[in-house]
PDB file of C-alpha atoms in Angstrom:
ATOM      1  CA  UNK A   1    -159.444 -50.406 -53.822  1.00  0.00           C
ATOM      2  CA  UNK A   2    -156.485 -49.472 -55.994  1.00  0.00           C
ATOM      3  CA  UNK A   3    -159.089 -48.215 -58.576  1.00  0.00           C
ATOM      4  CA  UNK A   4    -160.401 -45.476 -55.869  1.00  0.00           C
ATOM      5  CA  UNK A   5    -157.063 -44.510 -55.445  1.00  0.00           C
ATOM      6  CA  UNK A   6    -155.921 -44.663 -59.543  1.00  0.00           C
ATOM      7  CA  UNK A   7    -158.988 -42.210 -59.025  1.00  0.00           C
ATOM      8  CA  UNK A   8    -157.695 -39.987 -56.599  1.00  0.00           C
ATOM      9  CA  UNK A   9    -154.591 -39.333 -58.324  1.00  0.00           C
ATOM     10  CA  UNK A  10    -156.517 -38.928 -61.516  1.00  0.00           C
ATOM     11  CA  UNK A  11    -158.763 -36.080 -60.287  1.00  0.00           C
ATOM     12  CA  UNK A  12    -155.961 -34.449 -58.346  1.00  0.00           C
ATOM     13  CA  UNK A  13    -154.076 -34.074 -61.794  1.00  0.00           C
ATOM     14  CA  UNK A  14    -157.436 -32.494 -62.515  1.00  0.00           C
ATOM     15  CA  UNK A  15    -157.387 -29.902 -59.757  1.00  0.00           C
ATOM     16  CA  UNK A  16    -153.555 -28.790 -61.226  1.00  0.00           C
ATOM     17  CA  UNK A  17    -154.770 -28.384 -64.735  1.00  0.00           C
ATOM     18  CA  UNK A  18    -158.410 -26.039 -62.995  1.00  0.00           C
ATOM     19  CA  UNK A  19    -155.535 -24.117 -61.130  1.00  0.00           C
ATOM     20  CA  UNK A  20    -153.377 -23.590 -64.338  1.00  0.00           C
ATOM     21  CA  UNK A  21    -156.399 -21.907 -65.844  1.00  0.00           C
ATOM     22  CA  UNK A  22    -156.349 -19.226 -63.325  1.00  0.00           C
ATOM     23  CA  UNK A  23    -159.802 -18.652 -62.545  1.00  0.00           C
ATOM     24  CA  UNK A  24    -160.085 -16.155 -65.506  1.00  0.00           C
ATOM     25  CA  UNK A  25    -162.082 -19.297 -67.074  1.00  0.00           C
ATOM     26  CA  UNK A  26    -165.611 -19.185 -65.890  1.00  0.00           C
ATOM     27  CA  UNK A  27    -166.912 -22.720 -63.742  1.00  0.00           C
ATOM     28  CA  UNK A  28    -169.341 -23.427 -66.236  1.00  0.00           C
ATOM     29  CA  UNK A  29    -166.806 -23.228 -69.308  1.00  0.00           C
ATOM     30  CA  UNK A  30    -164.512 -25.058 -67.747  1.00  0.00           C
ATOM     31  CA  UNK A  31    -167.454 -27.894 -67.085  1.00  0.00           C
ATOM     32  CA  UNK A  32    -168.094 -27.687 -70.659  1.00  0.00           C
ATOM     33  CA  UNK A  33    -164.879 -28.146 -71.749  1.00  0.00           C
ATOM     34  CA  UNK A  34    -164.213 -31.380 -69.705  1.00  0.00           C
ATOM     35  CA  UNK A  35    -167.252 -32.668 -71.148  1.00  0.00           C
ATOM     36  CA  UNK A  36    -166.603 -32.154 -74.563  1.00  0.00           C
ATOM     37  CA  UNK A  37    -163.096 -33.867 -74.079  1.00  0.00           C
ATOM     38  CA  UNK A  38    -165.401 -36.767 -72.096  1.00  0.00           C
ATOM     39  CA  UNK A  39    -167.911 -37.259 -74.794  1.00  0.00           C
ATOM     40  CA  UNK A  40    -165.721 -38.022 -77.068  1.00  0.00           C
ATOM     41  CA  UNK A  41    -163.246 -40.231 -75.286  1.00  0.00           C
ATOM     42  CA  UNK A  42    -166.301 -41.959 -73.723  1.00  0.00           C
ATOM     43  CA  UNK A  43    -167.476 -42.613 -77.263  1.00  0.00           C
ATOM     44  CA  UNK A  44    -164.309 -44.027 -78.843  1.00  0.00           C
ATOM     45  CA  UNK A  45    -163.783 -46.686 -75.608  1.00  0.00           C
ATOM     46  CA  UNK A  46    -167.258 -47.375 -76.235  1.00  0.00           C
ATOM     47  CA  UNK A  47    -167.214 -48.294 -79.597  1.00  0.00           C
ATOM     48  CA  UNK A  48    -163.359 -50.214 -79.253  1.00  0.00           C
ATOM     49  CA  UNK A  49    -165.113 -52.249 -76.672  1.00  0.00           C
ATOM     50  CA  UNK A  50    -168.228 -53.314 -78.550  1.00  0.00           C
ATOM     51  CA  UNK A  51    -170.432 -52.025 -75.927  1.00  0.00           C
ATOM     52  CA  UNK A  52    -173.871 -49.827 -76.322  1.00  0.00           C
ATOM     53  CA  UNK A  53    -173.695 -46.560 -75.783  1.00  0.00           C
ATOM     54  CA  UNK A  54    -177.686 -46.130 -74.638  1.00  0.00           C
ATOM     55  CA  UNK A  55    -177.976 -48.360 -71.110  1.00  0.00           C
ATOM     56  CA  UNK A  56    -180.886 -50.072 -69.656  1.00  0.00           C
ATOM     57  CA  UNK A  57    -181.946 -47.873 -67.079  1.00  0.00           C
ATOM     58  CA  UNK A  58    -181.615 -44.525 -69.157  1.00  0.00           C
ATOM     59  CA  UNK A  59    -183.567 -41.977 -66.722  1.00  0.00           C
ATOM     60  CA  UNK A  60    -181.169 -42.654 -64.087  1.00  0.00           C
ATOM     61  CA  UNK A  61    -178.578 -42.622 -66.099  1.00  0.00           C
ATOM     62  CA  UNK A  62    -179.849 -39.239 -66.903  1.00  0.00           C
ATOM     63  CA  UNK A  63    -180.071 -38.405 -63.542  1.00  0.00           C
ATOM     64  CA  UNK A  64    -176.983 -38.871 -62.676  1.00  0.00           C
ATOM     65  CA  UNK A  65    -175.295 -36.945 -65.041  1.00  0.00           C
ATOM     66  CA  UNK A  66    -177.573 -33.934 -63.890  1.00  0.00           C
ATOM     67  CA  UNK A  67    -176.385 -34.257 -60.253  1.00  0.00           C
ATOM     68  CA  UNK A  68    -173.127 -34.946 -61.173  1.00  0.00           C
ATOM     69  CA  UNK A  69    -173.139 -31.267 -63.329  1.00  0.00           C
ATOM     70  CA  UNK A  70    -174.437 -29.351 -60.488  1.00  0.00           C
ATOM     71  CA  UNK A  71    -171.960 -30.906 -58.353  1.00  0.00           C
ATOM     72  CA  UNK A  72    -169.634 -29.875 -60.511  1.00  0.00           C
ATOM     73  CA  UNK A  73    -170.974 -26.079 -60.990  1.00  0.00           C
ATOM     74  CA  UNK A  74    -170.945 -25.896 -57.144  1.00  0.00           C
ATOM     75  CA  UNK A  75    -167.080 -27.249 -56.388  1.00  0.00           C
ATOM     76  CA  UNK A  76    -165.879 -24.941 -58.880  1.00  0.00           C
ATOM     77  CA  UNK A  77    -167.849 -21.956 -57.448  1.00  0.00           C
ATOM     78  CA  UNK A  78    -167.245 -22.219 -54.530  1.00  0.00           C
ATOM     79  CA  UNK A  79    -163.267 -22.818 -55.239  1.00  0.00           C
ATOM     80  CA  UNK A  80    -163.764 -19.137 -56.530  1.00  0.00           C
ATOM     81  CA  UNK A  81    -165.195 -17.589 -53.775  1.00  0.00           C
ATOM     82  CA  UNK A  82    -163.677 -19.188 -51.028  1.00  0.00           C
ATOM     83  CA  UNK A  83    -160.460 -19.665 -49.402  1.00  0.00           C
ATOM     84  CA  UNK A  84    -158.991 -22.868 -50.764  1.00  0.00           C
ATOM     85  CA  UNK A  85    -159.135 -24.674 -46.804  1.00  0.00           C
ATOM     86  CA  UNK A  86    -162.218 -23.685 -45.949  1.00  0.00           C
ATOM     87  CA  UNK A  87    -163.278 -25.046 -49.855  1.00  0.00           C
ATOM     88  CA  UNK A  88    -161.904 -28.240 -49.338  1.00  0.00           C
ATOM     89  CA  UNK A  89    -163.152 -28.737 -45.934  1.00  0.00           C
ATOM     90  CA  UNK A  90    -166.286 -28.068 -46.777  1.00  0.00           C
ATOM     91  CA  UNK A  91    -166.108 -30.611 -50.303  1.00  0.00           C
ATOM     92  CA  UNK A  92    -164.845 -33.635 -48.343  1.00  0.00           C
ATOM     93  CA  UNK A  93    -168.265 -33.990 -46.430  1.00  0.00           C
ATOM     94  CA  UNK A  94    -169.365 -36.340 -49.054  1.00  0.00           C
ATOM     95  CA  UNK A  95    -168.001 -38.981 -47.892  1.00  0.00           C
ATOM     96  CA  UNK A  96    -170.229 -39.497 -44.747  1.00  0.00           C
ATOM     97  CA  UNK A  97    -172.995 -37.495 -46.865  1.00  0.00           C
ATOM     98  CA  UNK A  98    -172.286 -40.714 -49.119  1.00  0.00           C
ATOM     99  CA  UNK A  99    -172.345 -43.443 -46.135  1.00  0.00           C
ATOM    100  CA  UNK A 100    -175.734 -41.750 -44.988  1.00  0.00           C
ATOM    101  CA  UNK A 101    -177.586 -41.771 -48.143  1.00  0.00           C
ATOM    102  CA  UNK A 102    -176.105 -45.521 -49.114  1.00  0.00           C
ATOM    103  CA  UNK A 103    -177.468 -46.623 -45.953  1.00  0.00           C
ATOM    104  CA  UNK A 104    -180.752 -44.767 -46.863  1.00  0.00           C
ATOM    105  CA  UNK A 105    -181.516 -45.393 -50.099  1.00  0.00           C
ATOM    106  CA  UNK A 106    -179.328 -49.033 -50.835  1.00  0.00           C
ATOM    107  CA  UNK A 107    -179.850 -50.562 -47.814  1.00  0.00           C
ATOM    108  CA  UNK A 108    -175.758 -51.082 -47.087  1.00  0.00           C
ATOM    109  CA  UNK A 109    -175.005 -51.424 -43.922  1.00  0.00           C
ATOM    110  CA  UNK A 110    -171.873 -49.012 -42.264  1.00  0.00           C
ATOM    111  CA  UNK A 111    -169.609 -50.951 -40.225  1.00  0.00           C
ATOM    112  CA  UNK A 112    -167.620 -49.394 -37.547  1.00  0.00           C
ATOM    113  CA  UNK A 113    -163.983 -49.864 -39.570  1.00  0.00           C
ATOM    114  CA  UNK A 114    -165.663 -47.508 -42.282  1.00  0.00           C
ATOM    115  CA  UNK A 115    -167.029 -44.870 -39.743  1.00  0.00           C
ATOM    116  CA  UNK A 116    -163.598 -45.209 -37.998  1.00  0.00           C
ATOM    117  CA  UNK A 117    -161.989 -44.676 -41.814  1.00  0.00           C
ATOM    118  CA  UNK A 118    -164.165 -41.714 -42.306  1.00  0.00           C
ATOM    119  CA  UNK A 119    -163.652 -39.915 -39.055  1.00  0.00           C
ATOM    120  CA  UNK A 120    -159.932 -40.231 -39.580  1.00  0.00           C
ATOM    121  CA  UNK A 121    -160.029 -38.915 -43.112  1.00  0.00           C
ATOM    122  CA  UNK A 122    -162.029 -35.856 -41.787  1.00  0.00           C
ATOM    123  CA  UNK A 123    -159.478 -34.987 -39.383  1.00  0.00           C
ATOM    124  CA  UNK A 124    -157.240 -35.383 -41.575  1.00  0.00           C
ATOM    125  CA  UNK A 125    -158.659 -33.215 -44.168  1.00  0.00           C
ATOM    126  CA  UNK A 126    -159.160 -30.226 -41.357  1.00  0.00           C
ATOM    127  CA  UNK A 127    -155.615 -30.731 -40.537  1.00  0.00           C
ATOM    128  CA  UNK A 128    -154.093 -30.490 -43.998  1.00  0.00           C
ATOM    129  CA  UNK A 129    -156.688 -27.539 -44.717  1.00  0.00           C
ATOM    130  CA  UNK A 130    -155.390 -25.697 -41.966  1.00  0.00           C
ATOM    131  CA  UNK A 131    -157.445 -25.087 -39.205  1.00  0.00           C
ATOM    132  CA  UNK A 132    -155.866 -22.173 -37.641  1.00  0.00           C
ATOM    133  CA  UNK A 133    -156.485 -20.092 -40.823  1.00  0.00           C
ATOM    134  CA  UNK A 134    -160.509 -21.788 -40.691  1.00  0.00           C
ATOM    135  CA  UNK A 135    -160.277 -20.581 -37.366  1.00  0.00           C
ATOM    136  CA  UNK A 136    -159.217 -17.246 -38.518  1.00  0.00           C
ATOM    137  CA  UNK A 137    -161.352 -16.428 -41.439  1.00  0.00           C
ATOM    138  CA  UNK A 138    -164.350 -18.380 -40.393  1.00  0.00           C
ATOM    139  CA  UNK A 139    -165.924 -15.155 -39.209  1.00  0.00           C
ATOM    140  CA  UNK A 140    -165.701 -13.609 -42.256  1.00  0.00           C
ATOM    141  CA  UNK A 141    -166.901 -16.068 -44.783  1.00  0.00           C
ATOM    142  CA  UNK A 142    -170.181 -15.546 -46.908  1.00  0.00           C
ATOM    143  CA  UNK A 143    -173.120 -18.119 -46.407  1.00  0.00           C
ATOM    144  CA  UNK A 144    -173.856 -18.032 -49.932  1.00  0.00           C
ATOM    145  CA  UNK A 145    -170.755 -19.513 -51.038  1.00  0.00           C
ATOM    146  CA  UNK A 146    -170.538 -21.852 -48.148  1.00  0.00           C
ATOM    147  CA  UNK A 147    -174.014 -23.365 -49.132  1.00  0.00           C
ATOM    148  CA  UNK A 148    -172.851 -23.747 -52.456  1.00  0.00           C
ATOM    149  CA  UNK A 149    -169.861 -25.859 -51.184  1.00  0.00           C
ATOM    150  CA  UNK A 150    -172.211 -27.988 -48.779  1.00  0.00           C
ATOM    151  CA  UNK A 151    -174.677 -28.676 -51.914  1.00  0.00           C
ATOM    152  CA  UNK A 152    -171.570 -29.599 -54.341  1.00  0.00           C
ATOM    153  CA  UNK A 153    -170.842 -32.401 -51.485  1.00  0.00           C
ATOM    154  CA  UNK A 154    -174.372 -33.276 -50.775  1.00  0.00           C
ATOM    155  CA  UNK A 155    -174.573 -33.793 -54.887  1.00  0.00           C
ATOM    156  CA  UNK A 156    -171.486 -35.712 -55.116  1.00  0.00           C
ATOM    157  CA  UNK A 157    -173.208 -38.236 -52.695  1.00  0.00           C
ATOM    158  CA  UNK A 158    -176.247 -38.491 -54.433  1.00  0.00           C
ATOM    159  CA  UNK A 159    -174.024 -38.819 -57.895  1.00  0.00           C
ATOM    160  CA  UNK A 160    -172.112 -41.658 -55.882  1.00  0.00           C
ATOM    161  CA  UNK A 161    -174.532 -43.165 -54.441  1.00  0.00           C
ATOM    162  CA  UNK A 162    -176.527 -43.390 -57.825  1.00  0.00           C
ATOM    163  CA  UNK A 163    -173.551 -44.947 -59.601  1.00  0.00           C
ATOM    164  CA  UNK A 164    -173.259 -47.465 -57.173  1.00  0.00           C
ATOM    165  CA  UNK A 165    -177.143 -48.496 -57.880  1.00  0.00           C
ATOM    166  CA  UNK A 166    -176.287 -48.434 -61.813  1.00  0.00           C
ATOM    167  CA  UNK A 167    -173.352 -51.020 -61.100  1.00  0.00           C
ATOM    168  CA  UNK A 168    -176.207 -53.582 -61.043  1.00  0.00           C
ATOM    169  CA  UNK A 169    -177.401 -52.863 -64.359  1.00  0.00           C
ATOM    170  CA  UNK A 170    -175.033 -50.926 -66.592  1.00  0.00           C
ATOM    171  CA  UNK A 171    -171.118 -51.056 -67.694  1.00  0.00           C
ATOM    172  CA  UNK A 172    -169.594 -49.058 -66.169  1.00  0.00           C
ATOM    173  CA  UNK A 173    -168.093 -47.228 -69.908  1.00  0.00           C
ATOM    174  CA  UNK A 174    -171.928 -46.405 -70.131  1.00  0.00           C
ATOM    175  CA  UNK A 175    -172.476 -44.261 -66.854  1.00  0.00           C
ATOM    176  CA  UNK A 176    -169.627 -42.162 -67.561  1.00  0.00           C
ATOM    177  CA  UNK A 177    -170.789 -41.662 -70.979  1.00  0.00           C
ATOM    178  CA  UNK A 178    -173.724 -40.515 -69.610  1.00  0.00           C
ATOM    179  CA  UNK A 179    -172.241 -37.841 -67.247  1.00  0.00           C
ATOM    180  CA  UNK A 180    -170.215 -35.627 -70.301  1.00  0.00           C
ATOM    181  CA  UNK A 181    -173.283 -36.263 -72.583  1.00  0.00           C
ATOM    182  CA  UNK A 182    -175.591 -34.628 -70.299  1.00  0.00           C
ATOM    183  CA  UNK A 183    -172.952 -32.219 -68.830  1.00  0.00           C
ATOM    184  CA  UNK A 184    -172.875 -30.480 -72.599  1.00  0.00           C
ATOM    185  CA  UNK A 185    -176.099 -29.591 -72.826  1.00  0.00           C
ATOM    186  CA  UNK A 186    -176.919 -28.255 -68.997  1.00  0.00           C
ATOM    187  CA  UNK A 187    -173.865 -26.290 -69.172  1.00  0.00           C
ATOM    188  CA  UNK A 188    -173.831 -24.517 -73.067  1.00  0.00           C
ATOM    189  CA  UNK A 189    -176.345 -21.887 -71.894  1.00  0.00           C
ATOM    190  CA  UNK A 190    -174.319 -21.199 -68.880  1.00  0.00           C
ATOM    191  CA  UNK A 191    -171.088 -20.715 -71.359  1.00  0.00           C
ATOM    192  CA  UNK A 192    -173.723 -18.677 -73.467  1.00  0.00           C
ATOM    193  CA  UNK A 193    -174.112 -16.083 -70.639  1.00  0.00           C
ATOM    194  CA  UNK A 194    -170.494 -15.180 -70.122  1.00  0.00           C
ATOM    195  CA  UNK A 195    -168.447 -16.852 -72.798  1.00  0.00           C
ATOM    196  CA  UNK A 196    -164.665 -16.192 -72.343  1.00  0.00           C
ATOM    197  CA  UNK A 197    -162.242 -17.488 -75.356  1.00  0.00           C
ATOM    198  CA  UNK A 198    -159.655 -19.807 -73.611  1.00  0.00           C
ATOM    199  CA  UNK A 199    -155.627 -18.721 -74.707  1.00  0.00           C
ATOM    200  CA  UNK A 200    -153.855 -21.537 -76.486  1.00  0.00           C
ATOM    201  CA  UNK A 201    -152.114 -22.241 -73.468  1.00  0.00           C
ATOM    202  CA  UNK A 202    -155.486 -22.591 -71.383  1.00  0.00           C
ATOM    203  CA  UNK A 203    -157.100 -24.645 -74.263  1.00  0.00           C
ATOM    204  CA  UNK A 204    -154.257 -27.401 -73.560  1.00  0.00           C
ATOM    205  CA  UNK A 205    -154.894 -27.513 -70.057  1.00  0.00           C
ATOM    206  CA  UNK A 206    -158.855 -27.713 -70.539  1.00  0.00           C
ATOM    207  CA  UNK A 207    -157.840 -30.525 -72.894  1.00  0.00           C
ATOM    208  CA  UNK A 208    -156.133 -32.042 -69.421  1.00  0.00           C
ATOM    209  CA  UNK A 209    -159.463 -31.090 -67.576  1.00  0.00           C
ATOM    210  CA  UNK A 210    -161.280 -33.734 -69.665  1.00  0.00           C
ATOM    211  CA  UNK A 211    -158.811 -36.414 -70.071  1.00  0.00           C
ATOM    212  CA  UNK A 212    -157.917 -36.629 -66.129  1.00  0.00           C
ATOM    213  CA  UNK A 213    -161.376 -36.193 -65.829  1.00  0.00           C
ATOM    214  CA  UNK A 214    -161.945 -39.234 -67.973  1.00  0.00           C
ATOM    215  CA  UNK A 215    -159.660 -41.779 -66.719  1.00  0.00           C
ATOM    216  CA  UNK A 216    -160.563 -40.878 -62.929  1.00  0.00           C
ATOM    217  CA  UNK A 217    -164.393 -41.180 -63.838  1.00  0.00           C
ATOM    218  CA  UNK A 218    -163.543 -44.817 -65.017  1.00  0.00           C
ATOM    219  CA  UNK A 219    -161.424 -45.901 -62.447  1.00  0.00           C
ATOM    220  CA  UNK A 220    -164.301 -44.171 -59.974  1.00  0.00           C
ATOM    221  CA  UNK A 221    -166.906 -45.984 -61.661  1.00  0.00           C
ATOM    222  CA  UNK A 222    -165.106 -49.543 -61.661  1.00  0.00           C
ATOM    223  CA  UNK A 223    -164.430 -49.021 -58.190  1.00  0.00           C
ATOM    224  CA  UNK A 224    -167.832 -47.636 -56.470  1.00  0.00           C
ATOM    225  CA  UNK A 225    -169.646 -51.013 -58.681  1.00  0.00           C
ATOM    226  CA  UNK A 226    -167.652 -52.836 -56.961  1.00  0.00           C
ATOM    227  CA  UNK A 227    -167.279 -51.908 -53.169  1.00  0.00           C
ATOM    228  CA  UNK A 228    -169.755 -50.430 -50.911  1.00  0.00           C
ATOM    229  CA  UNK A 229    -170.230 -46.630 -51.314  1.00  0.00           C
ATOM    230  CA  UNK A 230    -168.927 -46.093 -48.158  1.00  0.00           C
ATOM    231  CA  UNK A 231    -165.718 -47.839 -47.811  1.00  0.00           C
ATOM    232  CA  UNK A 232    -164.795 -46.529 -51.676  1.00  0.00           C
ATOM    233  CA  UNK A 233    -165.150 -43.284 -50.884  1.00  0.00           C
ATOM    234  CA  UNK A 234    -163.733 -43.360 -47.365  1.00  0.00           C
ATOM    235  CA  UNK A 235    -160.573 -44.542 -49.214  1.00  0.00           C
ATOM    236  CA  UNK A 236    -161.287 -41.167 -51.489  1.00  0.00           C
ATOM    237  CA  UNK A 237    -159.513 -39.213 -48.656  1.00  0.00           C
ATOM    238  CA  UNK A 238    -156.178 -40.096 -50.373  1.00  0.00           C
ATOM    239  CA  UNK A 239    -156.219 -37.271 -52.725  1.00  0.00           C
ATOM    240  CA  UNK A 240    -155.948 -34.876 -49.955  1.00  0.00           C
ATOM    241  CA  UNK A 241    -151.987 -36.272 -49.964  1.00  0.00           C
ATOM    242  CA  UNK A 242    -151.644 -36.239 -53.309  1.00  0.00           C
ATOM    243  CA  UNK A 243    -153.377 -32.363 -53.679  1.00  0.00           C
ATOM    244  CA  UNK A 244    -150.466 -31.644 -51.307  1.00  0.00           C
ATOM    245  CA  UNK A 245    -147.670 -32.888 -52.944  1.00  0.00           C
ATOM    246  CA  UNK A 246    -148.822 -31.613 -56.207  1.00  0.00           C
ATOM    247  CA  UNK A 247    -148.889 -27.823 -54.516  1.00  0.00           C
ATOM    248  CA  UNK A 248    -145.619 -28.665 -53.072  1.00  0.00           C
ATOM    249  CA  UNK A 249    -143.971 -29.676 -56.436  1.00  0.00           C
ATOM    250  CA  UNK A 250    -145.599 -27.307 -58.763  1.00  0.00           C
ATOM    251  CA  UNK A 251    -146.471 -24.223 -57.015  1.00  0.00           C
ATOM    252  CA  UNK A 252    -144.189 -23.982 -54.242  1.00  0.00           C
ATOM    253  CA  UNK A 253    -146.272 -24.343 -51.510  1.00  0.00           C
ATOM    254  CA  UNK A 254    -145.054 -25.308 -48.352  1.00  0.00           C
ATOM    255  CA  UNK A 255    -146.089 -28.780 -46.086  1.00  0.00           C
ATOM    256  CA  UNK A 256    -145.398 -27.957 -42.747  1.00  0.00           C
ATOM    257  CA  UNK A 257    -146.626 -30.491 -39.349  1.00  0.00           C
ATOM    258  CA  UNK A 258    -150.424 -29.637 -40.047  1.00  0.00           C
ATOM    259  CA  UNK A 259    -149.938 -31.194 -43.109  1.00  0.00           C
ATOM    260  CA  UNK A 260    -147.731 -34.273 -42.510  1.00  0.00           C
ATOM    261  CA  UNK A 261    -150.453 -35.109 -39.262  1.00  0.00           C
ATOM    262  CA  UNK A 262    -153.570 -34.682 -41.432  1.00  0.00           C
ATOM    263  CA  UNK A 263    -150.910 -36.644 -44.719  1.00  0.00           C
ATOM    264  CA  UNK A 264    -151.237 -39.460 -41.949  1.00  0.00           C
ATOM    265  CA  UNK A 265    -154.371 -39.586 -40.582  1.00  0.00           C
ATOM    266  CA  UNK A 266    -155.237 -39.669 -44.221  1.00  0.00           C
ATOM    267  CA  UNK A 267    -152.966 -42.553 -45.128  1.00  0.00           C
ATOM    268  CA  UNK A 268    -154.405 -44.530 -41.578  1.00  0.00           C
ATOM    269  CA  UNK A 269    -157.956 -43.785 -42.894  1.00  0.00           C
ATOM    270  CA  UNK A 270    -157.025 -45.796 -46.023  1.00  0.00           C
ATOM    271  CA  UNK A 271    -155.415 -48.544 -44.238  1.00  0.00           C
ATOM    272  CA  UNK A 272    -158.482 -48.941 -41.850  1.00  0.00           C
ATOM    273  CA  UNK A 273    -160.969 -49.091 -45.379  1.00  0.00           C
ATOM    274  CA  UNK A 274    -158.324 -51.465 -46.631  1.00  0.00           C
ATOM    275  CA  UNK A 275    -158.206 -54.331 -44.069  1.00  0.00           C
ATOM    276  CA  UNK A 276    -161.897 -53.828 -43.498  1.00  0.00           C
ATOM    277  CA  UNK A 277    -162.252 -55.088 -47.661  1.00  0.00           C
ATOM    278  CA  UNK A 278    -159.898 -57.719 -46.522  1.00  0.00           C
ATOM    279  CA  UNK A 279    -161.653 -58.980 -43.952  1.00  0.00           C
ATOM    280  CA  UNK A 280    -164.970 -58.907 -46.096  1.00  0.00           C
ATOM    281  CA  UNK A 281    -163.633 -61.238 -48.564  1.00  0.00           C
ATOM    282  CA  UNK A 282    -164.515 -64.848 -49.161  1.00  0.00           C
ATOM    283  CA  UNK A 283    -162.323 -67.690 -47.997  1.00  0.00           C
TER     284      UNK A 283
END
């Protein structure tokens, strides 16, 4: 559980580095640059930890790198041509997308704690998003770009979902090796079509894409092996608070009571997944 949320902070440190860039670094570069970073760490823990690179079950492995790219290619689109609410919103569907296909395709069952957990971390998420301004601007948004953000969350389930089927065969060092290594190649003829050269100041935070990318892959990994898909990423919710206090530190944006309601229907959503792991365990 502390692994989902050693997660959460790690990909919200993410997000600040993507927002340093600008946007004048296309999606696709920017997935190619957190890969390269990736590969490399991925490699070197690898190799300290005596472990081989390759896996057992290599066309999953496979496959799950490929969903995990798209999903990937599809948050960061749709980050650029959306409003940054109605983005987020529309990203933190996985989680039930996640509970749906885990139920589907693994068999695990969905008690009621995690579907409480998940409606509470929804509502919590439209609250901290803003709904007022959804309200305002829903009329006005473009269905391509809101399809893109529905298939980034429907792909981040399926890339969940698969890891938590690896967890039964592979270490979990190996399935994020897998994700950079086949990142690299999908995305290098994307970079190919519109290649922009990164400032030294951009290059550094790139170099933060990939290593916050890195350490919350792992600590994602670890964690969704070891719980149900659904509670883990019910608990996932948490980065919502720490995206806020992030934009509140860094770039001056305000928290105002949308935002400390949704901050604790977030916090109650991970409480709920929380005693529901510690009621699961064995006397």
């Amino acid at each position: 559980m502390l692994g989902m949320v050693a997660s959460a902070l790690s990909f919200s440190l993410m997000g600040v580095c993507v927002k340093q860039v600008g946007g004048r670094i296309p999606a696709a570069e920017v997935v190619f640059a957190r890969a390269i970073v990736s590969v490399a760490l991925s490699w070197w823990l690898l190799h300290r930890a005596g472990i081989p690179a390759w896996g057992n079950r290599r066309l999953l492995l496979i496959w799950r790198g490929a969903i995990g790219t798209a999903a990937l290619l599809c948050v960061y689109a749709a980050l650029a041509a959306l409003p940054l609410a109605a983005a987020t919103v529309l990203q933190y569907l996985y989680p039930p997308f996640t509970a749906l296909l885990a139920w589907l395709l693994l068999g695990e069952p969905i008690g009621k704690r995690v579907l409480a957990a998940m409606a509470l971390g929804w509502l919590g998420v439209l609250l901290v998003a803003q709904p007022a301004g959804l309200l305002q601007g829903g009329a006005t948004l473009a269905l391509v770009p809101v399809l893109i953000a529905v298939a980034g969350a429907l792909f981040t389930a399926l890339a969940y979902v698969s890891v938590r089927s690896l967890g039964t065969s592979e270490h979990p060092l190996v399935i994020v090796f897998y994700f950079p290594l086949v990142a690299l190649p999908l995305s290098l003829p994307l970079v190919a079509l519109n290649p922009v050269l990164p400032t030294p100041a951009e290059l550094l935070w790139l170099v933060g894409v990939g290593i916050f990318t890195q350490l919350g892959q792992v600590y994602l990994t670890r964690s969704l092996t070891a719980l149900p898909a659904a509670r883990a990423t019910a608990i996932s919710y948490v980065q919502v608070l720490f995206a806020g206090g992030w934009g509140w530190l860094l770039f001056g944006e305000s928290i105002d009571s949308w935002t400390i309601a949704g901050a604790g229907l977030v916090l109650a959503a991970t409480l709920v997944s929380l005693s529901h792991s510690q009621r699961q365990k064995p006397s």
